[in-house]
Tab-separated table of C-alpha atoms in Angstrom:
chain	number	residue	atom	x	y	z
A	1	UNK	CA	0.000	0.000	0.000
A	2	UNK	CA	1.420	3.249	-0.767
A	3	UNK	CA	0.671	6.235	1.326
A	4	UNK	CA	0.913	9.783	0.876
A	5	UNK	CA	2.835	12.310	2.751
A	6	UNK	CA	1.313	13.475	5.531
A	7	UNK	CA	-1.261	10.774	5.784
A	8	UNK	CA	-1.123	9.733	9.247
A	9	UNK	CA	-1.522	5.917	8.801
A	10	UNK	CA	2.338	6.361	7.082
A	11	UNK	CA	3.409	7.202	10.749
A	12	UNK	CA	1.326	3.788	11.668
A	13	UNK	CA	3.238	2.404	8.958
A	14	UNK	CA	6.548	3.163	9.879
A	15	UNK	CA	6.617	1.363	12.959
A	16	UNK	CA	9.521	-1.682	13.347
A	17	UNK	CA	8.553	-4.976	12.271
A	18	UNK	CA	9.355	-7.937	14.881
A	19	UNK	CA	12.539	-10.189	13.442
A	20	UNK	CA	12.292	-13.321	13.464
A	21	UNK	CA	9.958	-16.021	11.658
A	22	UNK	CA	6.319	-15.813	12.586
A	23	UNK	CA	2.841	-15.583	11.201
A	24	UNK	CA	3.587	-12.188	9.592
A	25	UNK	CA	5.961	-14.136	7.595
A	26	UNK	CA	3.969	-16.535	5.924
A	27	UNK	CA	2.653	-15.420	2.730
A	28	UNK	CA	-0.395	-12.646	3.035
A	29	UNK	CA	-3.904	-13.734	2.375
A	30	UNK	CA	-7.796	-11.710	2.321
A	31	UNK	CA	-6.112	-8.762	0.527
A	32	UNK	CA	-9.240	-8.316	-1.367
A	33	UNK	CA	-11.377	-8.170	1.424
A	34	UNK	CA	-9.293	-4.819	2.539
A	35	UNK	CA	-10.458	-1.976	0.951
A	36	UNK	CA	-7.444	0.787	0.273
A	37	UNK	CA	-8.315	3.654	2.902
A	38	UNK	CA	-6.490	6.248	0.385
A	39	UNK	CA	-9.821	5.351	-1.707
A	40	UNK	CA	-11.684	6.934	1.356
A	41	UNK	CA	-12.016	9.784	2.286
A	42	UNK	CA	-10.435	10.868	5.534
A	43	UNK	CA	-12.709	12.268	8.202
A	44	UNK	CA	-11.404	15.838	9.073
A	45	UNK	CA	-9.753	16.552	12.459
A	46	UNK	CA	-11.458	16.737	15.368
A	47	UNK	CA	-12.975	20.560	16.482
A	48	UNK	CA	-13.345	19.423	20.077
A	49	UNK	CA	-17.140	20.041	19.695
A	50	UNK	CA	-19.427	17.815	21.827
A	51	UNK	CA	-22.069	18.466	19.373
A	52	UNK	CA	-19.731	17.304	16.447
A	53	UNK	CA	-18.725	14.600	18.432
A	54	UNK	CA	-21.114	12.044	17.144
A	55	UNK	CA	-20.227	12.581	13.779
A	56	UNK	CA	-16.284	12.508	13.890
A	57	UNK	CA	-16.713	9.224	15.933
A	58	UNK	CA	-19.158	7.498	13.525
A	59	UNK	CA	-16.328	8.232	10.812
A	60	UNK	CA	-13.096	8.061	12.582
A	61	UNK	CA	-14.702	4.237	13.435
A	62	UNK	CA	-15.276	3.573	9.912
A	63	UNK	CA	-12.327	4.684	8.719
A	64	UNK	CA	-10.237	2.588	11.024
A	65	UNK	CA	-12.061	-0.326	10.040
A	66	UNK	CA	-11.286	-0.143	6.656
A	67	UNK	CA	-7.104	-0.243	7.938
A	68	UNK	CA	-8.056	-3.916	9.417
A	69	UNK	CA	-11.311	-5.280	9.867
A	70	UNK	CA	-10.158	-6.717	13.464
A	71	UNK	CA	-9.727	-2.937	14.682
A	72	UNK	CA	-13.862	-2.626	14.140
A	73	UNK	CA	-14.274	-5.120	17.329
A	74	UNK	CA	-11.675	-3.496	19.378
A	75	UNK	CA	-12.882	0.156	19.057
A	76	UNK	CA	-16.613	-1.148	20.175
A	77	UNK	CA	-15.057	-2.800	22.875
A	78	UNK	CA	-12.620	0.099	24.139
A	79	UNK	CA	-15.911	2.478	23.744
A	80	UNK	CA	-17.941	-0.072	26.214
A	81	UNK	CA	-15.539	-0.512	28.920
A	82	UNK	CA	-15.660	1.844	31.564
A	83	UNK	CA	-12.440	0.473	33.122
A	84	UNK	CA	-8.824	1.099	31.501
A	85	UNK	CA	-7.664	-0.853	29.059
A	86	UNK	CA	-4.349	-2.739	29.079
A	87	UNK	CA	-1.734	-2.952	26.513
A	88	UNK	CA	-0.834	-5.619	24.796
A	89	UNK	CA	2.218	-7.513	25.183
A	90	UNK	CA	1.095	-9.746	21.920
A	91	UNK	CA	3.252	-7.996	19.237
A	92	UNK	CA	0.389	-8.129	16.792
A	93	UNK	CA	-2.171	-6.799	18.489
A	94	UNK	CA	0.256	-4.020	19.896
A	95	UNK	CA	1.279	-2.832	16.815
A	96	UNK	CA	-2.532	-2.911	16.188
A	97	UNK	CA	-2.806	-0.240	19.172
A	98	UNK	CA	0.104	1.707	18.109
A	99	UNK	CA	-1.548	2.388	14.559
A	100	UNK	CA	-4.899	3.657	16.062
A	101	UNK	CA	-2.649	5.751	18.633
A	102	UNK	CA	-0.796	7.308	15.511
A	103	UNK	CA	-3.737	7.932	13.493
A	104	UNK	CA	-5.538	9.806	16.870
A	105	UNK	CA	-2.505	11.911	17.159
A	106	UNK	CA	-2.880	13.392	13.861
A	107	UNK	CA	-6.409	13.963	13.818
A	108	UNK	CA	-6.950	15.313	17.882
A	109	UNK	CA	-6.033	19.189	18.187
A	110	UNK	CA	-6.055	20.992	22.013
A	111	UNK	CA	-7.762	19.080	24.582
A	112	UNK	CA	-8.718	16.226	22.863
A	113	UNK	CA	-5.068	15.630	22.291
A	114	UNK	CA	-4.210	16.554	25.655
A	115	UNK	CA	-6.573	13.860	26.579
A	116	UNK	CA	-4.649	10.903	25.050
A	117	UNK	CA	-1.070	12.211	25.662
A	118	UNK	CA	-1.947	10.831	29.305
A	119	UNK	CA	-1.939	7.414	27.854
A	120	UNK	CA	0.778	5.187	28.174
A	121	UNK	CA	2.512	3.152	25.954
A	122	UNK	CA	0.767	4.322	22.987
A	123	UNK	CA	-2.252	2.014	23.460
A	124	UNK	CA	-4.592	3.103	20.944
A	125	UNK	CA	-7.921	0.893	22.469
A	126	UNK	CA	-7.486	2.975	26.048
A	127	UNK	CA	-7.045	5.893	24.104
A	128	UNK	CA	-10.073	5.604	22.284
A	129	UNK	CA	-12.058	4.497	25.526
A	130	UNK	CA	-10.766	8.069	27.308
A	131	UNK	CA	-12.337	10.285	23.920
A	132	UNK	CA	-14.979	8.378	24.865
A	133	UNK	CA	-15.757	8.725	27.947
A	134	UNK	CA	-14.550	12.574	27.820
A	135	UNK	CA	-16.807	13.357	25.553
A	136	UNK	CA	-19.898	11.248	26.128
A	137	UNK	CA	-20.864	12.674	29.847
A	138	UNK	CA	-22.593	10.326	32.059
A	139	UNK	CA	-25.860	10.394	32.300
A	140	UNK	CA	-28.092	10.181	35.604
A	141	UNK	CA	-30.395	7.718	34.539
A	142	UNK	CA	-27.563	5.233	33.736
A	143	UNK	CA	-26.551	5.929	37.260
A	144	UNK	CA	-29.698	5.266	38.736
A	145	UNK	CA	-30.753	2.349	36.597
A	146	UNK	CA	-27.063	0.631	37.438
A	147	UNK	CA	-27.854	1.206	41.124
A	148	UNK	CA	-31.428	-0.191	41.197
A	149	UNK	CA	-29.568	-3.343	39.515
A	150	UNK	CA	-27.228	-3.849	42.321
A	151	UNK	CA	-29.357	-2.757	45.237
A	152	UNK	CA	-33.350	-4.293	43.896
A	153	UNK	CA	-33.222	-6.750	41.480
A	154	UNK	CA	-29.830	-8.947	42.121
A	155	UNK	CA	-29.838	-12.040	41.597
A	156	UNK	CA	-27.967	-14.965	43.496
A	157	UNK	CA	-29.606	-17.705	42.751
A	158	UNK	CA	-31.358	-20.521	44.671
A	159	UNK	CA	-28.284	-22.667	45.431
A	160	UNK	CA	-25.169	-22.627	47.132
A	161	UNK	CA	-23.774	-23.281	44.026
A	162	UNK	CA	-25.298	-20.600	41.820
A	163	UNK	CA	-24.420	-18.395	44.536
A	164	UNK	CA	-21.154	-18.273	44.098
A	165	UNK	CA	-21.186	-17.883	40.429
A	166	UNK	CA	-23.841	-14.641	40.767
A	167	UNK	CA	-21.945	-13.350	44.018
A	168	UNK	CA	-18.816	-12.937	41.776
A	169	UNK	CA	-20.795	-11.290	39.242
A	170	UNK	CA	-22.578	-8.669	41.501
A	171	UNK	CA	-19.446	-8.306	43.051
A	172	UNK	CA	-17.852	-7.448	39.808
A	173	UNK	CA	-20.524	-5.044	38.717
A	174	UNK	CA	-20.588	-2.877	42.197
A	175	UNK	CA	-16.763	-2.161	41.012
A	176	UNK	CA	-17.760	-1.344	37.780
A	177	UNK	CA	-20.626	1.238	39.408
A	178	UNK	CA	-17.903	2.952	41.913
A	179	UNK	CA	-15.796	3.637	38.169
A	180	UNK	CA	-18.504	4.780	36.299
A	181	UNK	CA	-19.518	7.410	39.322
A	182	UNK	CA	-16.116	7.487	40.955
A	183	UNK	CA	-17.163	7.157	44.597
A	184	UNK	CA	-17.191	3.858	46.700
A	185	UNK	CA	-20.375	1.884	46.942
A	186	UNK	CA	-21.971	2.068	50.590
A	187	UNK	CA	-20.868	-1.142	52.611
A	188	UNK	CA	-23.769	-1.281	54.559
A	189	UNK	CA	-26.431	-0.852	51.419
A	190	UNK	CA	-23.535	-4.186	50.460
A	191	UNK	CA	-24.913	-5.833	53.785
A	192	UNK	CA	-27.627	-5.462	53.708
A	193	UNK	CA	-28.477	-6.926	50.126
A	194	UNK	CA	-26.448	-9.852	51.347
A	195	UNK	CA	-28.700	-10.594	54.259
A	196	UNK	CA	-32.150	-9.906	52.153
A	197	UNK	CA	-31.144	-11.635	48.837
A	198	UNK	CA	-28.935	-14.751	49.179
A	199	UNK	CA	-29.846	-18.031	48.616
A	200	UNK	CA	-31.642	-18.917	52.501
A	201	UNK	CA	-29.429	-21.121	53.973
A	202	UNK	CA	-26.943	-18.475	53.588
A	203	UNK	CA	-28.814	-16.156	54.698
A	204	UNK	CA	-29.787	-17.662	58.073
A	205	UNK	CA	-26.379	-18.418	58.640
A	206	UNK	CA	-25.540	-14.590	58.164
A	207	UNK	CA	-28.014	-13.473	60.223
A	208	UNK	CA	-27.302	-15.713	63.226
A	209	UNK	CA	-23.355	-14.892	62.996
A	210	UNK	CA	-24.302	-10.777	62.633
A	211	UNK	CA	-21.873	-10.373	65.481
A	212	UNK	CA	-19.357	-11.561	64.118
A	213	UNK	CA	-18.685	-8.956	61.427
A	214	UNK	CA	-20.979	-5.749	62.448
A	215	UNK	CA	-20.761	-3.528	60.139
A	216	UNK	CA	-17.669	-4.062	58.111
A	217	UNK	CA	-18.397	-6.012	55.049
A	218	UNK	CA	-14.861	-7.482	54.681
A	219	UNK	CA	-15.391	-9.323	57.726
A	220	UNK	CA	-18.785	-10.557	56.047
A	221	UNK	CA	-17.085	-11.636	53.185
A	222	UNK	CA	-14.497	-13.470	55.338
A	223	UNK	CA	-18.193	-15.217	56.854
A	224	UNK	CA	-19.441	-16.285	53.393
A	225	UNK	CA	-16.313	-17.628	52.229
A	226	UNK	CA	-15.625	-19.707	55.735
A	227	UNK	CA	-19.332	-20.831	54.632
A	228	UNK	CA	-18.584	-22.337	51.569
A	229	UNK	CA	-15.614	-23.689	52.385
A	230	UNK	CA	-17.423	-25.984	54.692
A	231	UNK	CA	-19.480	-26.833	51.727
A	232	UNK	CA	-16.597	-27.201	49.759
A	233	UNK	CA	-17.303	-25.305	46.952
A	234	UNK	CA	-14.474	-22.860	47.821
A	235	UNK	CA	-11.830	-24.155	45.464
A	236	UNK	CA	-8.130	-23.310	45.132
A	237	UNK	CA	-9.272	-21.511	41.487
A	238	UNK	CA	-11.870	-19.316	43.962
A	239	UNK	CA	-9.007	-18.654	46.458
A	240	UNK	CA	-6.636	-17.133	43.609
A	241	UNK	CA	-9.355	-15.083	42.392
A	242	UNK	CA	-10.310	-13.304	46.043
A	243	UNK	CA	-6.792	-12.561	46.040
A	244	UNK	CA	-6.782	-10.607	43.227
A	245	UNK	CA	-10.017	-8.443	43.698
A	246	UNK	CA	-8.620	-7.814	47.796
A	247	UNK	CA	-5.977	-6.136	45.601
A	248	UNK	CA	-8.481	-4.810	42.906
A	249	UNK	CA	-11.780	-6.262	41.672
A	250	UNK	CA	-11.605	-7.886	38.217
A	251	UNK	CA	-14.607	-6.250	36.819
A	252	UNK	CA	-16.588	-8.214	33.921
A	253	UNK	CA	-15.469	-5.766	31.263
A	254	UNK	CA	-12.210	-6.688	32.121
A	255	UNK	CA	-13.024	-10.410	31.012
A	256	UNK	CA	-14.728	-9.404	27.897
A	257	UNK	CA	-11.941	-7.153	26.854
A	258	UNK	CA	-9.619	-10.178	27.454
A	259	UNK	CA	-12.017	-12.664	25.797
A	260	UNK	CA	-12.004	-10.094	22.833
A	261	UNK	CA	-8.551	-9.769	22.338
A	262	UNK	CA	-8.375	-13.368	22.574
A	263	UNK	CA	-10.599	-14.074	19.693
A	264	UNK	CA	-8.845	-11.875	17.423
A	265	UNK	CA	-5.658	-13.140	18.076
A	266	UNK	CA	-7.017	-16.188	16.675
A	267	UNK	CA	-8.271	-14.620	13.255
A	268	UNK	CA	-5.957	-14.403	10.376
A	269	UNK	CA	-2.873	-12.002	11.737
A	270	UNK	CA	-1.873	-11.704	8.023
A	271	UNK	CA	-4.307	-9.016	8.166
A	272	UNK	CA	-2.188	-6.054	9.845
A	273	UNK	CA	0.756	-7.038	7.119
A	274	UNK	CA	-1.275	-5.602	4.572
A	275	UNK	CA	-0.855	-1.723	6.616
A	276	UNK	CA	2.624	-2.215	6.808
């Protein structure tokens, strides 16, 4: 593909290629399902205009696809997540990131560009998700509708066994709340939900052991995991997991994003050679 000067997927371009034999050596393939983005026409740069920002989006999008189809699923996954977005230490996929990156820095001006020079490592999907979420404000009935999920309609199921499943998932969402608002969700509105809505056995056992953890919800935690063990259903797996949400919670877009990137690792990787 030839590019002209100035055209910022050249600067996408002109990143190194690994050494080395690997997929991106063997010989390319779907070239004719790529159409040639200098056929396109280039949406303009963006004015920093919340009303234009619609617009630019819907075309900026487009026009990325049309660099690699695989970029289409990671832009509607970046725009989704409301948690950052790692980069990539796949060499594929992070030269993926780097092109998006390049192709934002040319066409951002003032504080859109401001916003994305806080990224690191040129990762172009966490980039995208900050334009994003700068410029699509929350809204307060996304707030509210989140927090009548988590607080009047969750749902742990009717067994020990789905419990822990659904707890994990609840769990998971109440971290994704406190980043979409930015505040910590109320540990006792956590309690409480926990002694109204989990499966009954549980929740006897809860409420006959209240003294043992107050008002702290750690300590419940501690309570409902010292419960299943004794059903053993808390497995080594489960143990490795608490670990790392007492140092973090994994949310579920995490996962997806992970799942995502996973799946189009898988695709044809011939793909990106025809950019570069």
């Amino acid at each position: 593909m030839h590019y002209q000067q100035g055209d910022p997927a050249a600067a996408a371009a002109a990143l190194p290629v690994p050494n080395g034999p690997g997929p991106m050596d063997e010989p390319r393939r779907g070239v004719e399902n790529v159409l040639d983005v200098k056929y396109v026409d280039m949406p303009e740069k963006f004015d920093n205009s919340r009303k234009n920002w619609l617009e630019w989006r819907f075309k900026m999008h487009n026009w990325l696809s049309l660099i690699d189809p695989r970029i289409n699923e990671l832009l509607e996954v970046a725009a989704a997540s409301i948690v950052p977005i790692k980069t990539q230490t796949d060499d594929d996929m992070k030269r993926m990131q780097h092109i998006i990156f390049a192709v934002f820095s040319s066409y951002l001006q003032s504080s859109s560009l401001r916003l994305i020079q806080a990224v690191k490592a040129r990762n172009g999907s966490e980039a995208w998700r900050v334009l994003c979420k700068g410029f699509e404000p929350k809204t307060a009935q996304r707030k509210l509708s989140m927090l009548s999920h988590l607080l009047m309609n969750p749902d742990f199921g009717e067994t020990d066994e789905e419990f822990l499943v659904k707890w994990r998932q609840w769990k998971a969402d109440i971290d994704a709340y406190e980043s979409f608002v930015g505040n910590s969700f109320d540990t006792d509105l956590m309690i409480a939900v926990m002694l109204n809505f989990t499966p009954w056995e549980l929740r006897r056992h809860l409420q006959f052991n209240a003294a043992q953890y107050e008002d702290s919800y750690q300590r419940l935690e501690d309570l409902v995991i010292s419960y299943l063990q004794s059903k053993q259903l808390w497995t080594d797996l489960e143990e490795m997991h608490e670990a790392h949400d007492r140092g973090g919670h994994r949310p579920m877009e995490v996962d997806r994003i992970e799942a995502t990137v996973q799946k189009l690792k898988n695709q044809d990787p011939q793909q990106m050679e025809n950019i570069i």
